[in-house]
Coordinates of C-alpha atoms and ligand atoms in Angstrom, one line a residue:
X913 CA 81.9 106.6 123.9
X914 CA 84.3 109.0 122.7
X915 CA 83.9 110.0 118.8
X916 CA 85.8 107.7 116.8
X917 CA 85.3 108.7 112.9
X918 CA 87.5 110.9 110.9
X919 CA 86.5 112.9 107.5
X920 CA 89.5 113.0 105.3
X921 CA 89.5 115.5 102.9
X922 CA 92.2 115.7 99.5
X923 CA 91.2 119.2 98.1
X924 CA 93.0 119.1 94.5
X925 CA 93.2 121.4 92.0
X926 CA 89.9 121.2 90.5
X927 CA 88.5 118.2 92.8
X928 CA 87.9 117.5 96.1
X929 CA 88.4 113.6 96.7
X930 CA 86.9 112.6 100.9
X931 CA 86.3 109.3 102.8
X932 CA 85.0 109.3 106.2
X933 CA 87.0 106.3 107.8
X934 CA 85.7 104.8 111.7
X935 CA 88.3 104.1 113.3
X936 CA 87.0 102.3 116.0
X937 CA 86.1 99.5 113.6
X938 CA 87.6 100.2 110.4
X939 CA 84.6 101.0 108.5
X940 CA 84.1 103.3 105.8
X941 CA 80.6 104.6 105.9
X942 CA 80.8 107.4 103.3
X943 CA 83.5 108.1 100.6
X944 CA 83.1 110.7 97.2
X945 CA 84.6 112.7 94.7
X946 CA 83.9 116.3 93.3
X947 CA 85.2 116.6 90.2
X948 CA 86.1 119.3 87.4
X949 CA 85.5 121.8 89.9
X950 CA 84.9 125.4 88.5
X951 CA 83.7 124.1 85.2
X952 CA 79.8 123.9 84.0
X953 CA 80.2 120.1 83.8
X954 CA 81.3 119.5 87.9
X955 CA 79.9 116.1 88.8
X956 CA 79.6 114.9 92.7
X957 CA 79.7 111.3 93.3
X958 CA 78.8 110.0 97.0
X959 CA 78.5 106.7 98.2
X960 CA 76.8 106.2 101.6
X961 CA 76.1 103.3 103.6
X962 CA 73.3 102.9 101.5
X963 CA 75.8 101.7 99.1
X964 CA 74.6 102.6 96.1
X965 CA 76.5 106.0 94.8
X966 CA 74.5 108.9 94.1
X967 CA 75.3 111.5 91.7
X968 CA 74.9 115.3 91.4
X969 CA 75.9 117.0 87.7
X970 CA 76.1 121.0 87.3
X971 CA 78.6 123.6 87.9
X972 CA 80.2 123.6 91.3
X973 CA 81.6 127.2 91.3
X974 CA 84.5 126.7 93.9
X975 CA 86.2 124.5 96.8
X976 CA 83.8 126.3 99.2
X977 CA 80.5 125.2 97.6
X978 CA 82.3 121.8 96.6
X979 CA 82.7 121.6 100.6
X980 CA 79.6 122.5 101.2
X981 CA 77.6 120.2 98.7
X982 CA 79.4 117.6 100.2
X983 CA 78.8 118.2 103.8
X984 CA 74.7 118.0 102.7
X985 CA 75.6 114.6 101.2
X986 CA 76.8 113.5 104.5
X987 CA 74.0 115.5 106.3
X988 CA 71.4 113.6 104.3
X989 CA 72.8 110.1 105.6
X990 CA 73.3 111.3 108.7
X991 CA 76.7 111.6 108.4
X992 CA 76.7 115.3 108.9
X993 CA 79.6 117.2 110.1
X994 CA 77.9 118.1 113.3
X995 CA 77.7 114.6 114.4
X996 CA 79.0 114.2 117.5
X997 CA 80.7 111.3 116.1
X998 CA 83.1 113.2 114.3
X999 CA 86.5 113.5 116.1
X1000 CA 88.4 115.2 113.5
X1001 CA 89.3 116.7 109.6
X1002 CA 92.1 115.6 108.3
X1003 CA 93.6 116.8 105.6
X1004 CA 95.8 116.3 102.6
X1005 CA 98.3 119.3 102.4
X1006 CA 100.9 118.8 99.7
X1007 CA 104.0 121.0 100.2
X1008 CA 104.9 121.1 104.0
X1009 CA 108.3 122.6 103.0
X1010 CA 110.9 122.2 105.8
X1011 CA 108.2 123.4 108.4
X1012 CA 106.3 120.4 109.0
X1013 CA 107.8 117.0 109.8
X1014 CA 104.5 115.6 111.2
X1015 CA 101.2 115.7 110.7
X1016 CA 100.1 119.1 112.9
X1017 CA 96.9 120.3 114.5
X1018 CA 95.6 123.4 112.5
X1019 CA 95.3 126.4 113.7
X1020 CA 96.3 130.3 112.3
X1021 CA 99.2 130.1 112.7
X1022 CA 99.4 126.7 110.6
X1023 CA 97.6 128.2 108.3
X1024 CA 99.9 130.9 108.0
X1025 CA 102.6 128.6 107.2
X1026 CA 100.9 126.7 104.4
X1027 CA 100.0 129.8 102.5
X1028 CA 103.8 130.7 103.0
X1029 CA 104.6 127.7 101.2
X1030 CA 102.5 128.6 98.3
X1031 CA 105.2 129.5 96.0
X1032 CA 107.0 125.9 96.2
X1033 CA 103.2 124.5 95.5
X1034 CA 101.4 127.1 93.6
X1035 CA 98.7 124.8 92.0
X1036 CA 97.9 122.5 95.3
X1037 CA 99.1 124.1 98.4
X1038 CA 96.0 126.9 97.7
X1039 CA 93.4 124.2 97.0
X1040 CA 94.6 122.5 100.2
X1041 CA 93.8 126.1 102.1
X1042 CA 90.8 126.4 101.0
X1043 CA 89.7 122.6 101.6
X1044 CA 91.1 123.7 105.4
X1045 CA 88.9 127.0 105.6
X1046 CA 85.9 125.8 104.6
X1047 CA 86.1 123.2 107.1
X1048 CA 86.8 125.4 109.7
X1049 CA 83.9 127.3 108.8
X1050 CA 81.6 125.2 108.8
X1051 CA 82.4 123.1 112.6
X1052 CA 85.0 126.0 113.9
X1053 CA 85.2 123.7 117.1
X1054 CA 86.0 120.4 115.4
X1055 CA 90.1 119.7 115.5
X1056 CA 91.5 119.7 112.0
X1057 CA 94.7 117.8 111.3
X1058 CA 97.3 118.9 108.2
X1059 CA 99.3 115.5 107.0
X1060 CA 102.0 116.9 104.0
X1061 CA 102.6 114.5 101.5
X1062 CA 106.5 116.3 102.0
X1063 CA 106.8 115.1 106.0
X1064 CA 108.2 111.9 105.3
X1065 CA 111.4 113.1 103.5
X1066 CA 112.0 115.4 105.5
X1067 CA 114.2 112.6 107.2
X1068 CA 116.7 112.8 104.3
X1069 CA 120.3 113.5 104.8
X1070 CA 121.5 116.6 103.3
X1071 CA 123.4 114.4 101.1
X1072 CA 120.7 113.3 99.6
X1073 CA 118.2 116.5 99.9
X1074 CA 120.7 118.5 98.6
X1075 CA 121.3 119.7 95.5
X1076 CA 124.7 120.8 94.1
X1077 CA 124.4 124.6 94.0
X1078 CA 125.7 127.6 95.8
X1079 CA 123.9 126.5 98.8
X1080 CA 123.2 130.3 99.9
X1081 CA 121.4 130.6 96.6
X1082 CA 119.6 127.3 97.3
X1083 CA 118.7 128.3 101.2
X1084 CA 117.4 132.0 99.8
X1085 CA 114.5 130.3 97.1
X1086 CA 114.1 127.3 99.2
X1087 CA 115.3 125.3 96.7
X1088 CA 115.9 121.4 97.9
X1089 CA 114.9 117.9 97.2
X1090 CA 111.7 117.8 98.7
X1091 CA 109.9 114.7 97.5
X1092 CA 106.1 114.0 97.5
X1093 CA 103.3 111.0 97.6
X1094 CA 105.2 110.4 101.7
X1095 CA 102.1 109.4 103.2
X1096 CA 101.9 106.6 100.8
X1097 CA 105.5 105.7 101.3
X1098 CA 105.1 105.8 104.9
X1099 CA 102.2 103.7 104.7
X1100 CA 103.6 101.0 102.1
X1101 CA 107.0 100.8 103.5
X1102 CA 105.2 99.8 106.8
X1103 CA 102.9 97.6 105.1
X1104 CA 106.0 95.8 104.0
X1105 CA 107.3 95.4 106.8
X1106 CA 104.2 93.8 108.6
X1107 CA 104.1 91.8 105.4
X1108 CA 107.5 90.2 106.2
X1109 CA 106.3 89.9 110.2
X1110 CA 108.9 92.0 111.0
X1111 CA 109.0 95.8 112.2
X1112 CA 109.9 98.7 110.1
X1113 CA 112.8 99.5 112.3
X1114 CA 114.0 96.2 111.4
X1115 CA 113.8 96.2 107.6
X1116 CA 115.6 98.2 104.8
X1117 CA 112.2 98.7 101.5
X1118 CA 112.6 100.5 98.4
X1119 CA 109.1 101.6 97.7
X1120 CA 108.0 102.1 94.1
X1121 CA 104.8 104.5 93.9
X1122 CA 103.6 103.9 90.5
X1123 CA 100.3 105.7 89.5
X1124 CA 99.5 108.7 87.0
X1125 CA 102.6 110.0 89.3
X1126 CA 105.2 108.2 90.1
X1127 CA 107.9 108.3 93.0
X1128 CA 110.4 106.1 94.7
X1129 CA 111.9 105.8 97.8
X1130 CA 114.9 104.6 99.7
X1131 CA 113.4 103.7 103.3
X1132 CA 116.1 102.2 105.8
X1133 CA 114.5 101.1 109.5
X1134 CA 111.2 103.1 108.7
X1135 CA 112.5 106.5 107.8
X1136 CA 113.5 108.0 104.7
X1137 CA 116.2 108.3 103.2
X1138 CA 116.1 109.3 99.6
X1139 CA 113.4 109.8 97.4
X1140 CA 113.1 110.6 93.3
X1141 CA 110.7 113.6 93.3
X1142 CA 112.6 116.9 94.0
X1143 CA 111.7 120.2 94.7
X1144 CA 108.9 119.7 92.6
X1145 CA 107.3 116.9 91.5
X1146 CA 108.8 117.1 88.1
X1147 CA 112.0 115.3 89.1
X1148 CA 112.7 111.3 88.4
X1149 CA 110.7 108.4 87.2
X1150 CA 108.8 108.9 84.0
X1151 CA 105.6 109.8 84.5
X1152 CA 102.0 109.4 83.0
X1153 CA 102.4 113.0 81.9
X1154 CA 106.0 114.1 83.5
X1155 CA 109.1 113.7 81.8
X1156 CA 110.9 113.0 85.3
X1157 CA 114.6 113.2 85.2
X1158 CA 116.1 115.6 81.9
X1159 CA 119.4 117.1 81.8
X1160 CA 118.6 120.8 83.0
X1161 CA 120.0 122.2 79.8
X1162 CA 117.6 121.1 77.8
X1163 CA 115.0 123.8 79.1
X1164 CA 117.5 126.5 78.6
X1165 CA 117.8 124.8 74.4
X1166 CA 114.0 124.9 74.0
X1167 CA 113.5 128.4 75.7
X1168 CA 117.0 129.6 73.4
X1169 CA 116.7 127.0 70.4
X1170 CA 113.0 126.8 70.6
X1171 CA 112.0 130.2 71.2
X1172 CA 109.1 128.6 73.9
X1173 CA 108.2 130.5 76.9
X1174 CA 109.0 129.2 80.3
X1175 CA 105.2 128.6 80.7
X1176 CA 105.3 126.4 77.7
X1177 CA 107.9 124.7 78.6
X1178 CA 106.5 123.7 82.2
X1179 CA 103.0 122.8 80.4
X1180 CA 105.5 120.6 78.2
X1181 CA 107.2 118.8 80.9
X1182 CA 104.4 118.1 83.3
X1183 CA 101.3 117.8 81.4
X1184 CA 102.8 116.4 77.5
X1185 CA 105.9 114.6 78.4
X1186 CA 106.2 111.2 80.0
X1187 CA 104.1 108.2 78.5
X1188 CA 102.0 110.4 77.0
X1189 CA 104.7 112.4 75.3
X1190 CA 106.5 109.6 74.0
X1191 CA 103.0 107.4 72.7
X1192 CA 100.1 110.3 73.2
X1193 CA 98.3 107.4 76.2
X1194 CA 99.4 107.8 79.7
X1195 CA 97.4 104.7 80.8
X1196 CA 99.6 101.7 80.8
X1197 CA 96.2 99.7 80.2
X1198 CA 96.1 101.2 76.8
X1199 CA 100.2 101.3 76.1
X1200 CA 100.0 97.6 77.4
X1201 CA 97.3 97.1 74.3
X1202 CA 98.9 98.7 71.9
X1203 CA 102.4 96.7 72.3
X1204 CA 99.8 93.7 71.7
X1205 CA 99.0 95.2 68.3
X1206 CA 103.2 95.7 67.7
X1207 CA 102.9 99.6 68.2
X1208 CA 106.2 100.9 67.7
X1209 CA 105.7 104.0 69.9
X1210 CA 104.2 102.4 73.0
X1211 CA 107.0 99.8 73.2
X1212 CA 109.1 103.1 73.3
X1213 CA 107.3 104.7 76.1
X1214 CA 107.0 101.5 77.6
X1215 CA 111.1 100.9 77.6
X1216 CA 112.3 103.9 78.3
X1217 CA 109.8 104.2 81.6
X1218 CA 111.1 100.5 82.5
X1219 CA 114.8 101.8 82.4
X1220 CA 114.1 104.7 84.9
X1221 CA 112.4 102.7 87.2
X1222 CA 115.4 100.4 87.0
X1223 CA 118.2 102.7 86.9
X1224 CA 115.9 104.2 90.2
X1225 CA 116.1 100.1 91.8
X1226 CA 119.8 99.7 91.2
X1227 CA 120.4 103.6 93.1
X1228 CA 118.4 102.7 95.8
X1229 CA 120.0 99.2 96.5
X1230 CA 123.4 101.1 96.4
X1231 CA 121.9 103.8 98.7
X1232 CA 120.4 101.2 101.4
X1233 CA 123.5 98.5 100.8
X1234 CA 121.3 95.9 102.1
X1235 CA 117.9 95.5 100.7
X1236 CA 115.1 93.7 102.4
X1237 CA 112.0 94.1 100.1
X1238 CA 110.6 96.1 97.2
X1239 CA 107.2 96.7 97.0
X1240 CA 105.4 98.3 94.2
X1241 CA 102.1 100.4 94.4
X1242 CA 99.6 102.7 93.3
X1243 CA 97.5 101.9 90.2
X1244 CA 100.3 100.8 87.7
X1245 CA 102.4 98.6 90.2
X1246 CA 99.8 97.0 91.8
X1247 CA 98.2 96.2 88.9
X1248 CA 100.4 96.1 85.9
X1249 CA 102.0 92.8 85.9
X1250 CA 104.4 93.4 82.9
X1251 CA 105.7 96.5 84.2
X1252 CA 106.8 94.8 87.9
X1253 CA 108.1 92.2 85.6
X1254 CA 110.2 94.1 83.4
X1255 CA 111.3 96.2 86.1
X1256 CA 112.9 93.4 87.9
X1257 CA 113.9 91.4 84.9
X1258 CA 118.3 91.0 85.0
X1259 CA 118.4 92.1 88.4
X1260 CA 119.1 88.4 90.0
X1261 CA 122.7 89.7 90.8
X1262 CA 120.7 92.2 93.0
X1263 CA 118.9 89.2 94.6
X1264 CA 115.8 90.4 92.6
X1265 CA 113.1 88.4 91.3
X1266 CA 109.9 87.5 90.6
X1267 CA 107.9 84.6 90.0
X1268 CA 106.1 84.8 87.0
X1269 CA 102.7 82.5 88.8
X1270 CA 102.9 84.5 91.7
X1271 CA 103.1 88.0 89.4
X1272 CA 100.0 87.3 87.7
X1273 CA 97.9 86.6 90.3
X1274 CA 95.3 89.6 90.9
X1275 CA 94.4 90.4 94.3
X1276 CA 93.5 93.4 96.9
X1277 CA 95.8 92.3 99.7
X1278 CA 99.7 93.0 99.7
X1279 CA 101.3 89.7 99.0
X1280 CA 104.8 88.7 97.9
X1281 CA 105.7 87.6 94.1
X1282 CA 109.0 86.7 94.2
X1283 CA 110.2 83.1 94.4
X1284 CA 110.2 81.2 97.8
X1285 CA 113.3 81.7 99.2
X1286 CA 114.8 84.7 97.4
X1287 CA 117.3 87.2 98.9
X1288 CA 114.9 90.3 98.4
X1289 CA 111.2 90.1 98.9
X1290 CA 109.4 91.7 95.7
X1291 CA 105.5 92.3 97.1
X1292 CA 102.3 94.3 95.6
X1293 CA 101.3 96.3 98.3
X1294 CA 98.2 98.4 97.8
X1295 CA 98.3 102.2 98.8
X1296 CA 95.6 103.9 101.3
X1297 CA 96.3 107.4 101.7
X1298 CA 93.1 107.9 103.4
X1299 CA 93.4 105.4 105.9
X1300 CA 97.5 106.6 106.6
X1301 CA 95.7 110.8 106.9
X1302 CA 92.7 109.0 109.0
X1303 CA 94.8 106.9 111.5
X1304 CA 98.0 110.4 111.9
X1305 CA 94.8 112.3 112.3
X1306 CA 93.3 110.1 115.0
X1307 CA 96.3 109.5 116.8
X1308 CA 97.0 113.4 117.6
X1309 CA 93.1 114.2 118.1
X1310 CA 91.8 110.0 119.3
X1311 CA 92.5 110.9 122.9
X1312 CA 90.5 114.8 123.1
X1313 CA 93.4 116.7 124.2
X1314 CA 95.0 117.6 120.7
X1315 CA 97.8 119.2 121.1
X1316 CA 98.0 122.5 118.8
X1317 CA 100.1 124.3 116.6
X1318 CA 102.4 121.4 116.7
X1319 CA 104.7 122.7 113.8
X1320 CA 108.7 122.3 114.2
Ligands
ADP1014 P1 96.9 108.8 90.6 O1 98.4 109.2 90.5 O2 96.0 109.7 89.7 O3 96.4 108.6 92.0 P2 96.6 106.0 90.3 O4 97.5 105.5 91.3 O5 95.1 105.8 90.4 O6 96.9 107.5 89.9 O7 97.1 105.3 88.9 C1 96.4 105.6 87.7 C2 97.2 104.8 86.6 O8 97.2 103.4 86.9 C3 96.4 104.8 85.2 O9 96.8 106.0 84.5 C4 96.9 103.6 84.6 O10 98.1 103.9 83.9 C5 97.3 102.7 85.7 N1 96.4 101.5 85.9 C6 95.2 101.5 86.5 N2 94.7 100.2 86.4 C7 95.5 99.5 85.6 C8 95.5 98.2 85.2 N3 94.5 97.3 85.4 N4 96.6 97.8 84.4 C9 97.6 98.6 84.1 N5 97.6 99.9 84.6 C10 96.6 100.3 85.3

């Protein structure tokens, strides 16, 4: 039987996330995590078929001996990566810039391409190389697969990619809407779809990625066509630690005003601003406790990311003009029940609602929670970037003749 398991790999920052999905029967037999990477505390946590996890502590110097720490993990329940039923890596690349519209067999040249890209994704698009080399190293004659969390908007009009500067100055730094978390908009908005029993072609979704960050997109017939992260993914909703959408002036008043560098200023916007800046807690598990108690400061944080999100719902229903289904996901839409509710609350003349029953309910699946027979489904659909990477992998490498180098 040809090999039918795929290792999937998300090499962040300082962590290297994996799952090794089978394909053939939808199995997961190993999935871990290596975190603070680089640090003197680094823990590796790896759960086998044995099922119970097992857990490493002390420093992990870099991605390579993260990789490789792993890959004895995997060895020891004979998972290794020279099993012969390994068909391919796949791996998370963040920034695919204009370059790659589909997940693409890796080879140099690829690899070339990625590390060009560096500048437009200086923290991940580096993690993601190394995550890719060390694979390689280790089974040079396994096929690798690169899916960028960028490829799905890359099916934007320029109307809506665009931004409204000199374009020759915006075409020499690169500088467009990019958008990021598309592999879990491609997979949700298709989820969706299946959810309603009908095909994406057929339906119009507006897909609300909700988690530490947070995205949404406009998805007509199963592509793309609008999305709030920009260039970077500082741009739109408020975040657990992102401001999202300011006017642009106000960095030019806090580098003039202010006297702050522009490194402050970008540690200020992406790492102390959203939930957290507003309240000091970017879990909406703790912000939800705190409004219990009459906090003053998490009902702001709370508001003001509910009126993004909305102002984001009423855009995209103008941008689609006819609007099939919302779905929410990720860890704070699928399981923060107040937020999907105040999110949708005053939108009936949008044929938006949900059912309060139906909203509380807790569950794994995707299911719908707004009322039997409204205009627009509203549904929970749970997010599996690993599975989306796993099955795009499979599907260019499944059949043994992978196709390399496939970058447009
Ligand atoms: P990431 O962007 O890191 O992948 P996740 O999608 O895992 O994030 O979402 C993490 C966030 O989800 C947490 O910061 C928290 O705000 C929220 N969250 C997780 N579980 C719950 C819950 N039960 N209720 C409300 N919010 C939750």
């Amino acid at each position: 039987m040809s090999p039918s398991r795929v290792l999937v790999l998300n090499s962040g920052s300082s962590s290297v996330k994996y799952q090794l999905l089978d394909m053939r029967d939808g199995s997961r037999p190993a999935t871990g995590l290596v975190e603070r990477i680089g640090e003197r505390t680094s823990r590796l946590r790896h759960t086998g078929p044995a099922a119970d996890p097992r857990e490493q502590y002390g420093p992990i110097a870099d991605h390579e001996a993260a990789l490789k720490a792993v890959a004895e993990e995997l060895t020891a329940d004979g998972l290794g990566l020279d099993s012969p039923e390994l068909a391919a890596i796949g791996h998370r690349v963040v920034h695919g810039g204009m370059s790659f519209t589909e997940p693409t067999v890796i080879d140099d040249a690829v690899l070339a391409e990625i590390e060009r890209l560096i500048p437009l994704a200086p923290l991940h698009n580096p993690a993601n190389l190394t995550g890719i080399r060390t694979a390689r190293a280790l089974r040079p004659d396994l096929p690798q697969v690169a899916v960028f969390d960028t490829a799905f908007h890359t099916t934007m009009p320029e109307s809506a990619a665009r931004y409204a500067i000199d374009p020759a100055i915006a075409d020499r730094y690169r500088i467009r809407r990019y958008g990021f978390h598309g592999t879990s908009h491609a997979y949700v908005s298709r989820a969706a779809a299946r959810l309603l029993g009908r095909t994406p072609q057929e339906v119009n979704v507006i897909v609300l990625h909700l988690g530490n960050g947070a995205s949404a997109s406009a998805v007509r017939g199963g592509r793309c066509v609008d999305t709030s992260m920009g260039l970077t993914p500082l741009e739109g909703l408020v975040m657990g630690t992102r401001s999202g959408d300011l006017d642009p002036a106000v960095i030019f008043h806090l580098a003039r005003v202010g006297g702050m560098s522009m490194d402050e200023i970008d540690t200020l916007l992406n790492k102390r601003s959203g939930l957290f800046g507003l309240c000091g807690d970017n879990d909406m598990r703790e912000i939800r406790r705190r409004i219990d108690e009459g906090d003053e400061a998490a009902r702001l944080a709370f508001d003001v990311y509910v009126h993004r999100l909305k102002k984001y719902i009423g855009a995209y229903c103008a941008v689609l003009g006819r609007v099939d289904a919302v779905a929410f996901t990720a860890g704070v839409g699928e399981n923060a029940a107040p937020v999907r509710a105040a999110a949708m609350a005053g939108l009936e003349g949008l044929g938006l609602a949900v059912d309060p029953e139906l909203n509380a309910v807790r569950a794994d699946e995707a299911r719908l929670i707004s009322p039997a027979g409204a205009r627009v489904a509203v549904a929970v659909v749970p997010t599996d970037e690993e599975l989306e990477i796993a099955t795009q992998t499979y599907a260019l490498v499944g059949t043994g003749s992978a196709p390399v180098g496939n970058n447009s």
